[in-house]
Coordinates of C-alpha atoms and ligand atoms in Angstrom, one line a residue:
X1 CA 0.0 0.0 0.0
X2 CA 1.3 3.4 -1.0
X3 CA 1.2 6.1 1.6
X4 CA -0.7 9.1 0.3
X5 CA 2.0 11.3 1.7
X6 CA 4.2 10.0 -1.1
X7 CA 2.4 12.4 -3.4
X8 CA 4.1 15.4 -1.8
X9 CA 7.5 13.7 -2.0
X10 CA 7.1 13.2 -5.7
X11 CA 6.3 16.9 -6.1
X12 CA 9.6 17.7 -4.5
X13 CA 11.3 15.5 -7.2
X14 CA 9.6 17.0 -10.2
X15 CA 10.0 20.5 -8.8
X16 CA 13.7 20.0 -8.5
X17 CA 14.1 18.6 -12.0
X18 CA 12.0 21.4 -13.5
X19 CA 13.9 24.2 -11.8
X20 CA 17.2 22.8 -12.7
X21 CA 16.4 22.4 -16.4
X22 CA 14.6 25.7 -16.7
X23 CA 17.9 27.6 -16.6
X24 CA 18.6 26.1 -20.0
X25 CA 15.5 27.5 -21.6
X26 CA 16.1 28.8 -25.1
X27 CA 19.8 28.2 -25.0
X28 CA 19.8 25.6 -27.8
X29 CA 21.4 22.9 -25.6
X30 CA 18.9 20.1 -25.2
X31 CA 21.4 17.6 -23.6
X32 CA 22.4 20.1 -21.0
X33 CA 18.8 20.7 -20.1
X34 CA 18.1 17.0 -19.9
X35 CA 21.2 16.3 -17.8
X36 CA 20.3 19.1 -15.4
X37 CA 16.8 17.6 -14.9
X38 CA 18.0 14.0 -14.6
X39 CA 20.7 14.9 -12.0
X40 CA 18.3 16.9 -9.9
X41 CA 15.6 14.2 -10.1
X42 CA 18.1 11.5 -9.1
X43 CA 19.5 13.5 -6.2
X44 CA 16.1 13.9 -4.5
X45 CA 15.0 10.3 -5.0
X46 CA 17.2 8.7 -2.4
X47 CA 15.5 10.8 0.4
X48 CA 12.1 9.3 -0.5
X49 CA 10.8 6.5 1.7
X50 CA 10.1 3.9 -0.9
X51 CA 11.6 0.8 -2.5
X52 CA 11.4 1.8 -6.2
X53 CA 12.7 0.2 -9.3
X54 CA 12.9 2.2 -12.6
X55 CA 10.9 0.5 -15.2
X56 CA 10.7 3.4 -17.6
X57 CA 13.8 5.5 -17.5
X58 CA 16.7 7.1 -19.2
X59 CA 18.0 3.9 -20.9
X60 CA 19.6 0.6 -20.0
X61 CA 22.3 0.3 -17.2
X62 CA 25.2 0.2 -19.6
X63 CA 24.2 3.3 -21.6
X64 CA 22.8 5.6 -18.9
X65 CA 24.6 6.7 -15.7
X66 CA 21.4 7.4 -13.8
X67 CA 17.7 6.6 -13.7
X68 CA 18.4 3.7 -15.9
X69 CA 15.9 0.8 -16.2
X70 CA 16.4 -1.5 -13.3
X71 CA 17.9 1.1 -11.0
X72 CA 16.7 1.0 -7.4
X73 CA 15.5 4.2 -5.9
X74 CA 14.5 5.4 -2.5
X75 CA 15.6 4.9 1.1
X76 CA 15.0 1.1 0.9
X77 CA 12.0 1.4 3.3
X78 CA 8.4 1.8 2.4
X79 CA 6.2 0.6 -0.5
X80 CA 7.6 -1.5 -3.3
X81 CA 6.8 0.5 -6.5
X82 CA 7.5 0.7 -10.2
X83 CA 8.9 4.1 -11.2
X84 CA 8.5 5.7 -14.6
X85 CA 10.5 8.9 -15.2
X86 CA 10.9 11.4 -17.9
X87 CA 13.0 14.0 -16.1
X88 CA 12.7 16.4 -19.0
X89 CA 9.8 15.5 -21.3
X90 CA 10.6 17.9 -24.2
X91 CA 14.3 18.5 -24.3
X92 CA 13.9 20.2 -27.7
X93 CA 11.1 22.3 -26.2
X94 CA 13.4 23.7 -23.5
X95 CA 16.2 24.2 -26.0
X96 CA 13.9 26.3 -28.1
X97 CA 12.0 28.0 -25.3
X98 CA 8.8 26.4 -26.6
X99 CA 5.6 25.2 -24.9
X100 CA 4.7 22.4 -22.6
X101 CA 8.0 21.0 -21.4
X102 CA 7.5 19.0 -18.2
X103 CA 9.5 17.2 -15.6
X104 CA 7.3 14.2 -15.0
X105 CA 7.2 10.9 -13.1
X106 CA 4.7 8.3 -12.2
X107 CA 4.8 5.4 -9.7
X108 CA 2.5 2.4 -9.3
X109 CA 2.6 -0.8 -7.2
X110 CA 5.4 -3.1 -8.2
X111 CA 4.7 -5.0 -11.4
X112 CA 1.8 -2.7 -12.4
X113 CA 3.4 -0.5 -15.1
X114 CA 4.0 -1.8 -18.6
X115 CA 7.7 -1.9 -19.1
X116 CA 7.4 -0.2 -22.4
X117 CA 10.5 -0.4 -24.6
X118 CA 11.8 2.8 -26.1
X119 CA 10.0 2.5 -29.4
X120 CA 7.1 4.3 -31.1
X121 CA 3.5 3.9 -30.0
X122 CA 0.4 4.9 -31.8
X123 CA -1.9 6.7 -29.3
X124 CA -5.3 8.1 -28.9
X125 CA -6.2 9.9 -25.7
X126 CA -9.3 11.6 -24.3
X127 CA -10.7 13.1 -21.1
X128 CA -13.4 11.6 -18.8
X129 CA -16.5 12.5 -20.9
X130 CA -15.3 10.4 -23.8
X131 CA -14.1 7.3 -21.9
X132 CA -15.4 4.1 -23.6
X133 CA -16.3 6.0 -26.7
X134 CA -13.0 5.9 -28.6
X135 CA -11.4 3.1 -30.6
X136 CA -7.8 3.4 -31.9
X137 CA -8.7 1.0 -34.7
X138 CA -11.7 3.1 -35.9
X139 CA -11.4 5.8 -38.5
X140 CA -10.4 9.3 -37.3
X141 CA -13.8 10.6 -38.2
X142 CA -15.6 8.1 -36.1
X143 CA -13.6 8.9 -33.1
X144 CA -14.2 12.6 -33.6
X145 CA -18.0 12.0 -34.0
X146 CA -18.0 10.0 -30.7
X147 CA -16.1 12.7 -28.8
X148 CA -18.3 15.4 -30.2
X149 CA -21.4 13.6 -29.1
X150 CA -19.9 12.8 -25.7
X151 CA -19.0 16.4 -25.1
X152 CA -22.2 17.8 -26.6
X153 CA -20.3 19.7 -29.2
X154 CA -20.2 19.8 -33.0
X155 CA -17.2 18.2 -34.7
X156 CA -16.2 21.8 -35.8
X157 CA -15.9 22.7 -32.2
X158 CA -13.3 20.0 -31.4
X159 CA -9.6 20.5 -31.2
X160 CA -7.3 17.6 -31.8
X161 CA -3.7 17.7 -30.7
X162 CA -1.3 16.1 -33.1
X163 CA 2.5 16.2 -33.2
X164 CA 3.8 18.0 -36.3
X165 CA 5.5 15.2 -38.1
X166 CA 5.3 13.9 -41.7
X167 CA 4.2 10.5 -40.4
X168 CA 0.9 12.2 -39.3
X169 CA 0.0 13.7 -42.7
X170 CA -2.8 11.2 -43.2
X171 CA -4.3 11.7 -39.7
X172 CA -4.1 15.5 -40.1
X173 CA -5.8 15.2 -43.5
X174 CA -8.6 13.1 -42.0
X175 CA -9.1 15.5 -39.1
X176 CA -9.4 18.4 -41.6
X177 CA -11.8 16.5 -43.8
X178 CA -13.9 15.8 -40.8
X179 CA -14.1 19.5 -40.1
X180 CA -12.4 19.5 -36.7
X181 CA -9.7 21.9 -35.7
X182 CA -6.1 21.0 -34.9
X183 CA -3.4 22.0 -32.5
X184 CA -0.1 21.0 -34.0
X185 CA 2.6 20.6 -31.4
X186 CA 6.3 20.2 -32.0
X187 CA 6.9 17.8 -29.1
X188 CA 5.5 16.7 -25.8
X189 CA 2.6 14.3 -26.2
X190 CA 2.5 13.6 -22.5
X191 CA 1.2 17.2 -22.0
X192 CA -0.9 16.7 -25.2
X193 CA -2.6 13.6 -23.7
X194 CA -3.1 15.0 -20.2
X195 CA -4.5 18.3 -21.5
X196 CA -7.5 16.5 -23.1
X197 CA -8.8 15.9 -19.5
X198 CA -8.8 19.6 -18.6
X199 CA -11.5 21.8 -20.1
X200 CA -9.4 25.0 -19.7
X201 CA -6.8 23.7 -22.2
X202 CA -9.3 23.8 -25.0
X203 CA -8.2 20.4 -26.5
X204 CA -10.4 17.4 -26.8
X205 CA -8.4 14.5 -28.1
X206 CA -4.8 13.5 -28.9
X207 CA -4.0 11.5 -32.0
X208 CA -0.7 10.2 -33.3
X209 CA 2.6 8.4 -32.9
X210 CA 5.0 9.2 -30.2
X211 CA 7.2 7.4 -27.7
X212 CA 5.9 4.3 -25.9
X213 CA 7.4 5.3 -22.5
X214 CA 5.6 8.6 -22.8
X215 CA 2.4 6.6 -23.6
X216 CA 2.7 4.7 -20.3
X217 CA 3.4 7.9 -18.3
X218 CA 0.4 9.7 -19.9
X219 CA -1.8 6.7 -19.2
X220 CA -1.0 6.9 -15.4
X221 CA -2.0 10.6 -15.5
X222 CA -5.2 9.8 -17.4
X223 CA -6.0 7.0 -15.0
X224 CA -5.9 9.5 -12.1
X225 CA -8.1 11.9 -14.1
X226 CA -10.6 9.2 -15.2
X227 CA -9.6 9.7 -18.9
X228 CA -8.5 7.1 -21.4
X229 CA -5.5 6.3 -23.6
X230 CA -5.2 3.5 -26.0
X231 CA -1.9 2.5 -27.6
X232 CA -0.4 0.2 -30.1
X233 CA 3.4 -0.5 -30.1
X234 CA 4.9 0.1 -33.5
X235 CA 8.2 -1.7 -33.8
X236 CA 10.3 -0.2 -36.6
X237 CA 12.7 -3.1 -37.3
X238 CA 13.3 -6.8 -36.5
X239 CA 15.0 -6.1 -33.2
X240 CA 12.1 -4.0 -31.9
X241 CA 9.7 -6.6 -33.1
X242 CA 11.6 -9.2 -31.2
X243 CA 11.6 -7.1 -28.0
X244 CA 7.8 -7.0 -28.2
X245 CA 7.7 -10.8 -28.6
X246 CA 10.0 -11.2 -25.7
X247 CA 7.7 -9.1 -23.6
X248 CA 4.8 -11.2 -24.6
X249 CA 3.1 -8.3 -26.4
X250 CA 1.1 -9.0 -29.5
X251 CA 1.7 -5.8 -31.5
X252 CA -1.6 -6.1 -33.3
X253 CA -3.4 -5.9 -29.9
X254 CA -4.6 -2.6 -28.5
X255 CA -3.1 -1.7 -25.2
X256 CA -5.9 -0.4 -23.0
X257 CA -5.6 1.4 -19.7
X258 CA -5.2 -1.7 -17.6
X259 CA -2.5 -3.0 -19.9
X260 CA -0.6 0.2 -19.6
X261 CA -1.1 0.6 -15.8
X262 CA -2.7 -2.1 -13.8
X263 CA -4.9 -1.4 -10.7
X264 CA -5.4 2.0 -9.2
X265 CA -2.6 2.5 -6.8
X266 CA -0.7 5.0 -8.8
X267 CA 0.6 8.5 -8.5
X268 CA 1.5 11.0 -11.2
X269 CA 3.4 14.3 -10.8
X270 CA 4.4 16.8 -13.4
X271 CA 6.0 20.2 -13.0
X272 CA 6.0 22.7 -15.8
X273 CA 9.4 23.6 -17.1
X274 CA 8.2 26.0 -19.8
X275 CA 4.7 27.5 -20.0
X276 CA 1.9 25.3 -21.2
X277 CA -1.9 25.3 -21.4
X278 CA -2.2 23.6 -18.1
X279 CA 0.9 24.4 -16.2
X280 CA 3.0 27.5 -16.1
X281 CA 6.7 27.0 -16.5
X282 CA 9.4 27.7 -13.8
X283 CA 9.9 31.4 -13.2
X284 CA 13.2 32.6 -11.9
X285 CA 12.7 35.7 -9.8
X286 CA 16.1 36.4 -8.6
X287 CA 16.0 35.3 -4.9
X288 CA 13.5 32.6 -5.6
X289 CA 12.0 30.3 -8.2
X290 CA 8.3 29.6 -8.7
X291 CA 7.0 26.3 -9.8
X292 CA 3.7 24.9 -10.9
X293 CA 2.9 21.2 -10.4
X294 CA 0.1 18.8 -11.0
X295 CA 0.0 15.9 -8.7
X296 CA -2.7 13.2 -8.6
X297 CA -3.5 9.8 -7.2
X298 CA -5.6 7.3 -9.0
X299 CA -6.9 5.6 -5.9
X300 CA -8.5 8.7 -4.5
X301 CA -9.0 10.6 -7.7
X302 CA -7.6 13.7 -6.0
X303 CA -6.1 16.2 -8.4
X304 CA -3.9 19.0 -7.0
X305 CA -2.2 22.0 -8.4
X306 CA 0.7 23.0 -6.3
X307 CA 2.5 26.3 -6.5
X308 CA 6.0 26.3 -5.1
X309 CA 8.2 29.2 -4.1
X310 CA 11.7 28.1 -3.6
X311 CA 14.3 30.1 -1.9
X312 CA 17.5 30.2 -4.0
X313 CA 19.3 31.8 -1.1
X314 CA 18.6 28.8 1.2
X315 CA 18.8 26.2 -1.6
X316 CA 21.3 27.6 -4.1
X317 CA 21.8 24.2 -5.6
X318 CA 18.3 24.3 -7.1
X319 CA 19.6 26.4 -9.9
X320 CA 23.3 26.1 -10.4
X321 CA 24.6 28.9 -12.5
X322 CA 28.0 28.0 -13.9
Ligands
LIG401 C1 8.0 11.5 -28.9 C2 7.0 12.1 -28.0 C3 7.7 12.9 -26.9 O1 9.6 13.2 -28.3 O2 8.8 10.5 -28.2 C4 9.0 12.6 -29.4 O3 6.2 11.0 -27.3 C5 10.0 12.0 -30.4 O4 9.4 11.9 -31.6 O5 6.7 13.6 -26.2 P1 10.2 12.0 -33.0 O6 11.0 10.7 -33.0 O7 9.3 12.1 -34.0 O8 11.1 13.2 -32.9 C6 8.7 13.9 -27.5 O9 8.0 14.9 -28.2 C7 9.5 14.6 -26.3 O10 10.2 13.6 -25.6
LIG402 MG1 13.6 12.1 -21.5
LIG403 MG1 10.2 12.4 -23.5

C-alpha cells in the first residue's frame, strides 16, 4: 500500500528537475537541459521513503549513468513500487523555449506498469467524458464523432492535438476532412494527452505516434483523471519486433488502460518547465523560483495543483549557475 504522503514527496522531485532544467530555456542545448533535470531528479529520489525500481527511464544500465531501467531508488524502506520517469519531457522544447516541457514521473505498485521499450507507440487519448467511446482502430472521423457527441459539441468545435510530423500527414488530412480543428505541437505528447482531460486547455483529443514510454506515463496521468489512452506498439525493425515478442506483447493488440497501468494504486506528478496550457513553467525571480505542479493519485482521484516558491538563497543548488 502506498502512503498518500508520497504524493508530496514526488512533487519535490519534479520541482527540483524542472527548476534545474529551466535555466537552459532557449539556449539551444537540449542535452544540458536533460542532464540538469536528470541529475536533480536523481538527487532527490534517495531521500524518499520507498523501494522503487525504474521500469521506464533514461536507458539501460550500460548506456545511462542514472535513472536507468532497473535502477533501485528510495531509502530502501516503504512501499515497493514501479517508477516511470521522464526528467525532461521535451528536451527540444526547452532548448527552443517552446511550450509544454514537463518534468514528469509516475509510480505504481510493483509490477503494475507496462515496461514499455523505447520505441514508437500509436496513441489516442481523451478526457473523462469520452471514456469508452473511442477506438484506436476506428477511422479518425468516427472517433471525432464519438467525442463530439460525448461532449455535446459539433465536430467543428473540437480541437485535436497532433505532433507536427510527416508521419501524421494522413491523420491530419482526415481530421481536416472531418471539419475538426487541430493544434499541431512540435513535441510533448504527455502534455498533449493530459491536456485532453482539462477543459481549460481547449483540447479534446490527442492522435498520433510518439514514444511508448511517454504513452505509459500519460496513461497513469489519465487514470488519475478518469480519462483514457489506447496505444499500439509500432516496432520499426526486426530487433524492436523481437523485443515485443520477448515481452509477450502482440503488437496487433490494442493496449488499454489496464494493460498500460494495472490497478489504481498509482501517483502522477508533473512540474511545468516551460509554459503550457495547463501548467506555467518555472519562473526565476532572482531570490526565488516559482514552480507549478500537477499531482494526482488514481486511488482517491484527487487532483492537486501546487504552486511552489523556492528560496534560491537557502537552496542555491536548485539552480546552479555556472
Ligand atoms: C516522442 C513524444 C515525446 O519526443 O517521443 C517525441 O512522445 C520524439 O518523436 O513527447 P520523434 O522521433 O518524431 O522526434 C517527445 O515529443 C518529447 O520527448
Ligand atoms: Mg527524456
Ligand atoms: Mg520524452
